[in-house]
XYZ file of C-alpha atoms in Angstrom:
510
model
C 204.004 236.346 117.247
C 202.999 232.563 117.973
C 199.454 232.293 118.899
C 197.266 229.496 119.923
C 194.020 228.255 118.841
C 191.280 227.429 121.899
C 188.669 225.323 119.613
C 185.835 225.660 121.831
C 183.416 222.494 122.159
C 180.987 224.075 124.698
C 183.091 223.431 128.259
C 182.473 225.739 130.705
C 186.385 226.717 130.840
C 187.515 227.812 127.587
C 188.297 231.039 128.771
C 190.019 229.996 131.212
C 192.466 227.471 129.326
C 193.060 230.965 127.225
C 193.809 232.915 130.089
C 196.436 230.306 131.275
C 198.299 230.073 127.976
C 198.299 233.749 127.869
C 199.956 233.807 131.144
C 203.168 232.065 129.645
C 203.321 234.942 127.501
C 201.543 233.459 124.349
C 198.947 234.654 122.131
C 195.836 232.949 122.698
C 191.889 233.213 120.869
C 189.228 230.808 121.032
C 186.779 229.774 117.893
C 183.873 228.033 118.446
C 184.038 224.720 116.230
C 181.588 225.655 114.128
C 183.122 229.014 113.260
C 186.118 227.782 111.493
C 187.074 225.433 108.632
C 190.434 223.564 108.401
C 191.554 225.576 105.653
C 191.274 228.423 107.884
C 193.265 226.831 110.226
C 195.936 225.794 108.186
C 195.996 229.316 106.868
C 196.258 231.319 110.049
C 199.673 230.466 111.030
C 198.856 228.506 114.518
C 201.845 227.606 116.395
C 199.319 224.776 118.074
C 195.421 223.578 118.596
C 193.926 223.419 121.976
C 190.422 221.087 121.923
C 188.234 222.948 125.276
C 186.022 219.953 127.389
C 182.636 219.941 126.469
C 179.117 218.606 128.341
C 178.050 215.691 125.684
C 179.117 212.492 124.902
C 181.207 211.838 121.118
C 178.468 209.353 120.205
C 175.836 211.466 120.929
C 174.285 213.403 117.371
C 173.982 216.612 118.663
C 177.596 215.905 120.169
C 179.706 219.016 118.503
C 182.205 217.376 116.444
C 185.553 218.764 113.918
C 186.870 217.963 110.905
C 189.344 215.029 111.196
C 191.425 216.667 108.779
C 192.751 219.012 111.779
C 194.959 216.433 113.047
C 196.663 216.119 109.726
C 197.415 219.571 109.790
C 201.313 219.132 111.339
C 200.069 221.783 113.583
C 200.168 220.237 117.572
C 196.870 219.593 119.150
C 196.193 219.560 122.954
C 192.750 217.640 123.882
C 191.194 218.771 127.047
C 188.727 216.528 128.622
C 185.664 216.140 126.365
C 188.437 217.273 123.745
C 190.537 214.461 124.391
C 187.957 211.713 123.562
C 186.873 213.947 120.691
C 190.558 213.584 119.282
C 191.100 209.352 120.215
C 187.156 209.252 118.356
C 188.733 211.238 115.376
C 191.471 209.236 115.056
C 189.852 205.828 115.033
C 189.573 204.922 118.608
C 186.707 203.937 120.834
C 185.431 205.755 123.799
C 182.749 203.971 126.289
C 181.020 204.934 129.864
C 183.247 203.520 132.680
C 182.030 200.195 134.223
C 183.983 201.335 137.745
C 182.107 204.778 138.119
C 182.250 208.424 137.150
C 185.086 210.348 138.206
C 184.690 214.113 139.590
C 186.695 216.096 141.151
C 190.707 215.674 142.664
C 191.791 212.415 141.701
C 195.713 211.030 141.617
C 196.846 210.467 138.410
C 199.951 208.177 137.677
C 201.846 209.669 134.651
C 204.760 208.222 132.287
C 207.692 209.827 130.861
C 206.751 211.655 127.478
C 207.280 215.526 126.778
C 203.640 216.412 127.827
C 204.653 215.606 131.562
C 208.631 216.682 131.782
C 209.397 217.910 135.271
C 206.115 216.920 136.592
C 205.960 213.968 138.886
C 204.855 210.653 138.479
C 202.050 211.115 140.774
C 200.240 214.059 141.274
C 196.559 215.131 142.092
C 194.551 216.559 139.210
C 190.949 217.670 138.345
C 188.546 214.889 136.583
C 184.757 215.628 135.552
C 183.963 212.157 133.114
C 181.691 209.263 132.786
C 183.033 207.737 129.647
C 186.430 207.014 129.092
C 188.920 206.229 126.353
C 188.884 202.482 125.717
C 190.601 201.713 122.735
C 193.284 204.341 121.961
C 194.080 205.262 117.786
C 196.509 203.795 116.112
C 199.992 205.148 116.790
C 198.623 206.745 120.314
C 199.566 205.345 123.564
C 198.814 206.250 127.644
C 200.921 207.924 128.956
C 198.507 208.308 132.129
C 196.165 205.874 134.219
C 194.168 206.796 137.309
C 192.347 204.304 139.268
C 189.082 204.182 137.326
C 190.247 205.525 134.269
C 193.697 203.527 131.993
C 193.773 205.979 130.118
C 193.946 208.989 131.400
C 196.519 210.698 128.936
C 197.474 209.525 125.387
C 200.081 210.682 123.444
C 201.431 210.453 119.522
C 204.609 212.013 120.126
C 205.590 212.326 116.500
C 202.478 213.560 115.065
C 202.712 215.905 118.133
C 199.193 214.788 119.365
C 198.350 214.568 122.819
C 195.199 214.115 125.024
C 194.216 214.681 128.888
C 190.646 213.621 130.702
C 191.580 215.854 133.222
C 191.299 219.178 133.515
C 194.839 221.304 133.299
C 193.639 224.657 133.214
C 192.163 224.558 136.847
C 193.698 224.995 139.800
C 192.567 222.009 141.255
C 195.165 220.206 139.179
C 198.342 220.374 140.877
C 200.571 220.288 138.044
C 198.439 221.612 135.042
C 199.573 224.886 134.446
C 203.261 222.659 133.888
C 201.240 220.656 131.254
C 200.376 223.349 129.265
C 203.636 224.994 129.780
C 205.504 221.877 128.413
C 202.892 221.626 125.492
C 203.318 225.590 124.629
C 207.337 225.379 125.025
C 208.169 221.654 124.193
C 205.848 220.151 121.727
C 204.561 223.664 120.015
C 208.261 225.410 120.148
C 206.618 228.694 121.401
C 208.258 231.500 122.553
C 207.437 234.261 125.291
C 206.190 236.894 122.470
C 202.893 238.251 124.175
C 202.847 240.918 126.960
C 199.132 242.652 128.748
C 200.300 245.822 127.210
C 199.662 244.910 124.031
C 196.338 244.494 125.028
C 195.803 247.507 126.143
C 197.214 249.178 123.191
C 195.029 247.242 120.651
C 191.738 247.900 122.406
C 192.547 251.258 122.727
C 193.126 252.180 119.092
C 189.966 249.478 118.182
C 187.927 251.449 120.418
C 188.584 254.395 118.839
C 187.868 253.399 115.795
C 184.820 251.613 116.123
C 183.102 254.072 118.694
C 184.209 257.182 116.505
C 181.772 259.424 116.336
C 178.997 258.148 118.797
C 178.067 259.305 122.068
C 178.755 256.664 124.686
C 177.344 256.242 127.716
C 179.226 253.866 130.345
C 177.772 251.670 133.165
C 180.238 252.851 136.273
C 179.588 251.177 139.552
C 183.123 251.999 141.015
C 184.573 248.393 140.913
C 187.343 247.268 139.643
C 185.692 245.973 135.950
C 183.743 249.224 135.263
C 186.830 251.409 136.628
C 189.131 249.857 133.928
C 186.102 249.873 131.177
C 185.694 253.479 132.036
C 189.620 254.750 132.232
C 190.389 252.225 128.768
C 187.163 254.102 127.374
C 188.115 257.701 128.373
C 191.655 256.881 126.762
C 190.094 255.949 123.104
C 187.121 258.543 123.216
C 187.932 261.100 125.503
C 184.578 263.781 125.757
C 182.786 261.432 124.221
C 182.395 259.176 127.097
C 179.761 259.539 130.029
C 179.721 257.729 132.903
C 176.474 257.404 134.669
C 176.659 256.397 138.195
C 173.482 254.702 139.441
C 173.043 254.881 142.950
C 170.599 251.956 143.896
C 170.688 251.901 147.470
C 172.463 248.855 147.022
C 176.060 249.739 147.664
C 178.444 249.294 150.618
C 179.013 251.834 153.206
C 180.247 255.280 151.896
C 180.530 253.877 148.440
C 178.271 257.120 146.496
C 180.403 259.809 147.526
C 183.824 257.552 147.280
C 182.818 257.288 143.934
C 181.996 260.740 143.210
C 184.832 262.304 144.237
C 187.316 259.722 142.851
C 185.969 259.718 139.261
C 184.802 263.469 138.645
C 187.496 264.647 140.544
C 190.912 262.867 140.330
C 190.086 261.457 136.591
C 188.143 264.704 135.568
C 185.278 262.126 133.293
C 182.419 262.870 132.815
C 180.351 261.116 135.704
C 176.380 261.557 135.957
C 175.214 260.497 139.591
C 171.994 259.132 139.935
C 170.186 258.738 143.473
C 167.505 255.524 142.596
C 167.452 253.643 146.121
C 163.690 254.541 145.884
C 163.109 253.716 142.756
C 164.967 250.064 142.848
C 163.647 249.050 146.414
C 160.202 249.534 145.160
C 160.860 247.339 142.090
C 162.478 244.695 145.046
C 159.542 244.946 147.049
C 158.086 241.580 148.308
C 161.153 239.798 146.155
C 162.712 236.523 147.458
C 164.433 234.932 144.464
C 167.755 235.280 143.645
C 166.988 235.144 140.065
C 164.086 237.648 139.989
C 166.187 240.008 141.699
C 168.853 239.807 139.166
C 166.323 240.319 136.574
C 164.731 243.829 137.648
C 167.889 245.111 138.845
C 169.296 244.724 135.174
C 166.182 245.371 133.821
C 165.790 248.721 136.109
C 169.950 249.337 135.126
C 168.759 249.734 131.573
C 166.055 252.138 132.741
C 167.911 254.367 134.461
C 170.181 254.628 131.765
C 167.637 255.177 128.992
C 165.957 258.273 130.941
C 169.528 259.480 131.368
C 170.374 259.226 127.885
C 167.414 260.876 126.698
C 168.637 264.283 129.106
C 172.142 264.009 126.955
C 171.293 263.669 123.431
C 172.706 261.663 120.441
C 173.537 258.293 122.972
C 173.628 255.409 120.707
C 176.338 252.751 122.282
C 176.157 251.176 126.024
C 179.455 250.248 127.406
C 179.536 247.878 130.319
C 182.698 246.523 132.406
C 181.537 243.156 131.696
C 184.189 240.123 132.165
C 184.237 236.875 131.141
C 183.273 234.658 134.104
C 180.080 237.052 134.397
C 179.541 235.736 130.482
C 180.138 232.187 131.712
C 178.471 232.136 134.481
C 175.576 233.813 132.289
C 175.273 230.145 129.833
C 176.218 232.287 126.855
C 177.145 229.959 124.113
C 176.960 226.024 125.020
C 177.550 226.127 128.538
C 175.040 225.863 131.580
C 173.147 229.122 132.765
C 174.695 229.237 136.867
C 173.372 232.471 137.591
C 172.574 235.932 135.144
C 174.481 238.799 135.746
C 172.978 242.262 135.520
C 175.310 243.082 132.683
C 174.757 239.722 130.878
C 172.221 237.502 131.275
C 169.938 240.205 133.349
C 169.726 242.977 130.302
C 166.264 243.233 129.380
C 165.190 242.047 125.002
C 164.211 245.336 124.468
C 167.242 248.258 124.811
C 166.783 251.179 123.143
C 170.469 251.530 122.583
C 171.973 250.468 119.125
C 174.841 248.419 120.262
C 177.076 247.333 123.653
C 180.851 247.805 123.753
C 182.568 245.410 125.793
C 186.027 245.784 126.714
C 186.676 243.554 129.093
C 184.861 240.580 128.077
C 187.733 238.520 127.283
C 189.543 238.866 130.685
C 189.857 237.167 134.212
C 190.098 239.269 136.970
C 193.233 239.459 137.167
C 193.919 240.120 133.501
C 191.205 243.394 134.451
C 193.995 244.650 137.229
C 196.591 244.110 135.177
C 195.080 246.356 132.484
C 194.344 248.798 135.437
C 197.927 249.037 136.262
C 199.231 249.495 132.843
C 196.462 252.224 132.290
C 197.792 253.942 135.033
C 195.126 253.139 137.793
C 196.055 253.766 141.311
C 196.975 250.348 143.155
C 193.887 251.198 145.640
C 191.671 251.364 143.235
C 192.611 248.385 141.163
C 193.137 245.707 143.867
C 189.993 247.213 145.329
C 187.640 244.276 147.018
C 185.291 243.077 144.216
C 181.791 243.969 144.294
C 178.633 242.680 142.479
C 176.369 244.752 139.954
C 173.767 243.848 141.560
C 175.493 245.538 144.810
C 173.908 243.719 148.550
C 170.811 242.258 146.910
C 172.862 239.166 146.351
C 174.293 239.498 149.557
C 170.599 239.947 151.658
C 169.165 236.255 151.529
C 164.856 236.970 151.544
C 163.673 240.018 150.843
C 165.222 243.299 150.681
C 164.550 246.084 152.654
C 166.112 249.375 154.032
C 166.368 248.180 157.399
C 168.166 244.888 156.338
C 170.563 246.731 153.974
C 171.332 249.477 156.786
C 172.020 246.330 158.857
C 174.120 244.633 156.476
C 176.262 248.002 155.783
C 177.315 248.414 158.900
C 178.302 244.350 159.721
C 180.472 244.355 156.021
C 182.148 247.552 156.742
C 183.317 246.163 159.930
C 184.823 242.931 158.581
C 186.242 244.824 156.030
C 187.769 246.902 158.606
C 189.084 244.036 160.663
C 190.398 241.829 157.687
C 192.709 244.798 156.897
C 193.968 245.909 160.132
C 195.130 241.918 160.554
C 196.696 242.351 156.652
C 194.213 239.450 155.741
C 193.143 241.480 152.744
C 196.605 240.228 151.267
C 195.605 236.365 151.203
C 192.010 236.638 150.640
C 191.069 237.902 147.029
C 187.157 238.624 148.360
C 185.452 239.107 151.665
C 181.848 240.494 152.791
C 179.243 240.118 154.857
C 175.814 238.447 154.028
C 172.417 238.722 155.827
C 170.337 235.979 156.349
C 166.908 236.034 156.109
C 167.444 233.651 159.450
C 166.548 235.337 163.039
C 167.433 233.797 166.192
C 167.424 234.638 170.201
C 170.452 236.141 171.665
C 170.916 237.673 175.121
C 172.191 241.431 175.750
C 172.911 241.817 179.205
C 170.108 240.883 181.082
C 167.994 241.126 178.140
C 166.540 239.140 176.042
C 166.895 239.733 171.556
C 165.680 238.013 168.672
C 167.991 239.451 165.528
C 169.522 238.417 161.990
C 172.292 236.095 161.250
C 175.061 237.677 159.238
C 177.484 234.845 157.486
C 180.936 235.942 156.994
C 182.415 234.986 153.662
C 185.985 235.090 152.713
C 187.567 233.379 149.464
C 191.040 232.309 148.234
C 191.189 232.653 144.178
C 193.450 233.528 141.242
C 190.190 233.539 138.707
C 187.096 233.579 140.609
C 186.377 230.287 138.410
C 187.145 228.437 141.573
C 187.509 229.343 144.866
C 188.784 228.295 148.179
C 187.519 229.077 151.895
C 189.851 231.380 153.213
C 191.281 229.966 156.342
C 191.516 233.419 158.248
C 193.015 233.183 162.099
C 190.414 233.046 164.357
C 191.256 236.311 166.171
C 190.244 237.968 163.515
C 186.859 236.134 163.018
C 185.977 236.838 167.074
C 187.108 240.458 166.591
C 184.650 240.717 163.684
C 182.043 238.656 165.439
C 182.651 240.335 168.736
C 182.648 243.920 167.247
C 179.183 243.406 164.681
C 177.382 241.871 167.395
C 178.083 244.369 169.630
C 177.906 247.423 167.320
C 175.132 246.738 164.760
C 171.696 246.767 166.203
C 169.649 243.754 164.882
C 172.542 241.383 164.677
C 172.525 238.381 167.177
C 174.520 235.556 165.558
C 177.558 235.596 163.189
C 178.657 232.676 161.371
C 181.637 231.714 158.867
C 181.035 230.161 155.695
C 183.410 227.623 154.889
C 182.161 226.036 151.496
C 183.885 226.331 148.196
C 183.001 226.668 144.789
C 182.277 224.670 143.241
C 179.838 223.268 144.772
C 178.852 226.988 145.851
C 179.553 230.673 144.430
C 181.142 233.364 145.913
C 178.466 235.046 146.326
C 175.273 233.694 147.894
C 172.895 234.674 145.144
């Protein structure tokens, strides 16, 4: 099987340039650079090298730099961004900060005939995020891209099968990436298609039950899509030895508890502890207003609730969360930027009483998770469910949190919801919910006169939840959601529609 090697140089889409090479159907893993020598390299058989972007300069000493010897190997390397300069610094060349200007986000580059860009077209947008630049290319390089502030966008030494790009590929900004790394997988590393999601299923499965033999595990289960998958993958390797412990918060959508319930302990037949906390949480949430905070004691209170529930079932020694990778990312584990902590990341509190975590997702995008669901055996409702945050609506009520406001909020998402699917939007949007502001504002109810929240409709466009675009939903369906909250949901006096992307935002609002 041909696999690729993701050297990882602290950019905050590693992952992400491993998902897309796995999704031509080859084997990729990603070391960091300090947790592999050359001779390691050379010894485990890559079919090529793939150098990740990265937040530093080269000529900076805490910079993370490689071995040189790597690109003596005769194995291909691919340099991504930071990775690129990394490889033209390497190899003798000099990299400065542009005199013109940074360059961030889409920007036409003009590319030149080399294997690298074969059926891609001489123009095309793609994704740049640089200040410095590649001035003075190694000897036996030469560009084979330019954009306006940058000459050298691209460099190539086609018979030492070494090639660089300062922009970014792997994202979907780039309009003809995932063709660059398809021509660098196929036509400079000779791959072939020898990979398959199944395989992936099959390997956790029997490492799962090898590593968790023996121990009593006790799984995090919201319901969504990540957990769900965790929990059936889990079930599969351990069997009795799994429980699932459902924590009821007070935080979920409308009906969620008893959908859950009944799906889990009664189609599946797992073991499924329900736990009613809304009290418990909202007291924690009290007086809360930031986002952060709230992340905090809902993980923190997460851990909690499992503890006292592992104490009332014995011998529990492992947690198991449905944690993926862009909750890790977005997390700051490793060299990348903290954006936001997830409850089952960033938000677990230093002090568990549980011996170890099993993970069996954290590798995988989104879609990779559905993928798995459907080759588990997962109903197609269940798997293309609509995502849904740990933290449930406290990222999705802006200010404080209260009963009244999540009642509110309930009732306005499950009416979107509604209306998204009864005009088939749910098919082109890939997430879509309501948010309460903490904003009030004067309406007018017949001859009447209210003051009531703002709700914010959000609905995104994404195939990794890395990025996202605005969904640009008809606006029928936006007045028939509008029409229908404001007119249903007591409290409500104003709906708006969020049209930002990320970046610069998040999906979600906190």
């Amino acid at each position: 099987m041909d696999k690729i090697l993701v050297l990882d140089f602290g950019g905050q889409y590693n992952q992400l340039i491993a998902r897309r090479v796995r999704s031509e159907k080859v084997f990729a893993e990603i070391k960091n650079y300090d947790a592999i020598t050359v001779e390691e390299i050379a010894a485990a058989g890559y079919s090529g090298i793939i150098f990740t972007g990265g937040p530093n300069s080269v000529y900076d000493p805490a910079s993370p730099h490689f071995d040189p010897k790597v690109l003596t190997l005769g194995i291909p390397v691919l340099g991504i961004c930071y990775g690129h300069q990394l490889m033209a610094y390497m190899a003798g060349g000099m990299i400065v900060p542009s005199e013109s200007g940074s360059e961030y986000g889409k920007t036409t580059v003009f590319m030149k005939n080399c294997p690298l860009f074969e059926d891609i077209p001489t123009e095309s947008v793609s994704w740049m995020s640089h200040t410095d630049y590649v001035s003075v290319l190694p000897e036996g390089f030469t560009a084979v891209a330019h954009s306006a502030k940058c000459p050298c966008a691209a460099m190539a030494n086609e018979k030492q099968k070494l090639y660089g790009v300062q922009f970014h590929p792997e994202v979907t900004h780039t309009v003809y990436g995932q063709r660059v790394l398809h021509n660098f997988l196929f036509k400079v590393c000779g791959c072939t298609e020898s990979w398959r999601m199944e395989d992936f299923a099959e390997v956790s499965v029997a490492r799962w039950k090898k590593e968790l033999a023996g121990k009593k595990v006790l799984l995090a289960l919201s319901g969504g899509v990540d957990s769900s998958v965790a929990a059936v993958l889990l079930n599969k390797a351990i069997g009795q030895d799994l429980v699932c412990v459902f924590v009821d918060h007070g935080l979920l959508r409308k009906d969620e508890g008893d959908y859950v319930e009944n799906l889990f302990k009664g189609k599946y037949g797992i073991n499924l502890i329900r736990v009613n906390a809304e009290e418990r949480f909202l007291s924690k949430l009290a007086g809360v207003t930031e986002p952060e905070q709230k992340r905090k004691i809902i993980g923190e209170e997460f851990i909690r609730v499992f503890e006292d529930t592992a104490k009332t079932l014995g011998d529990v020694t492992v947690l198991a969360q449905g944690t993926i990778y862009p909750d890790v990312i977005e997390s700051g584990k490793g060299a990348s930027a903290t954006i936001k902590s997830h409850h089952n990341v960033g938000g677990l509190p230093e002090r568990m009483k549980f011996e170890s975590i099993a993970e069996p997702l954290r590798d995988l995008f989104k879609d990779e998770v559905r993928e798995i669901g459907l080759k588990l055996g997962l109903p197609k409702e269940m798997v293309f469910r609509q995502p849904f945050p740990g933290p449930g609506l406290a990222v999705r009520v802006i200010g404080e949190i209260t009963k009244e406001k999540l009642d509110i909020l309930r009732e306005a998402d499950a009416i979107f919801r509604e209306e998204m699917e009864k005009a088939h939007c749910d098919r082109i949007a890939n997430q879509y919910f309501a948010v309460i502001t903490d904003l009030r504002s004067v309406g007018v109810m017949g001859d009447f006169r209210t003051y009531g929240y703002t709700v914010a409709l959000r609905s995104v466009t994404t195939d990794d939840f890395m990025t996202a675009e605005w969904t640009r939903l008809p606006y029928e369906v936006l007045e028939a959601a509008s029409s229908r909250i404001t007119n249903e949901v007591k409290g409500i006096t104003r709906v708006v529609y969020d049209i930002t992307s990320k970046p610069p935002a998040t999906v979600e609002w906190e």
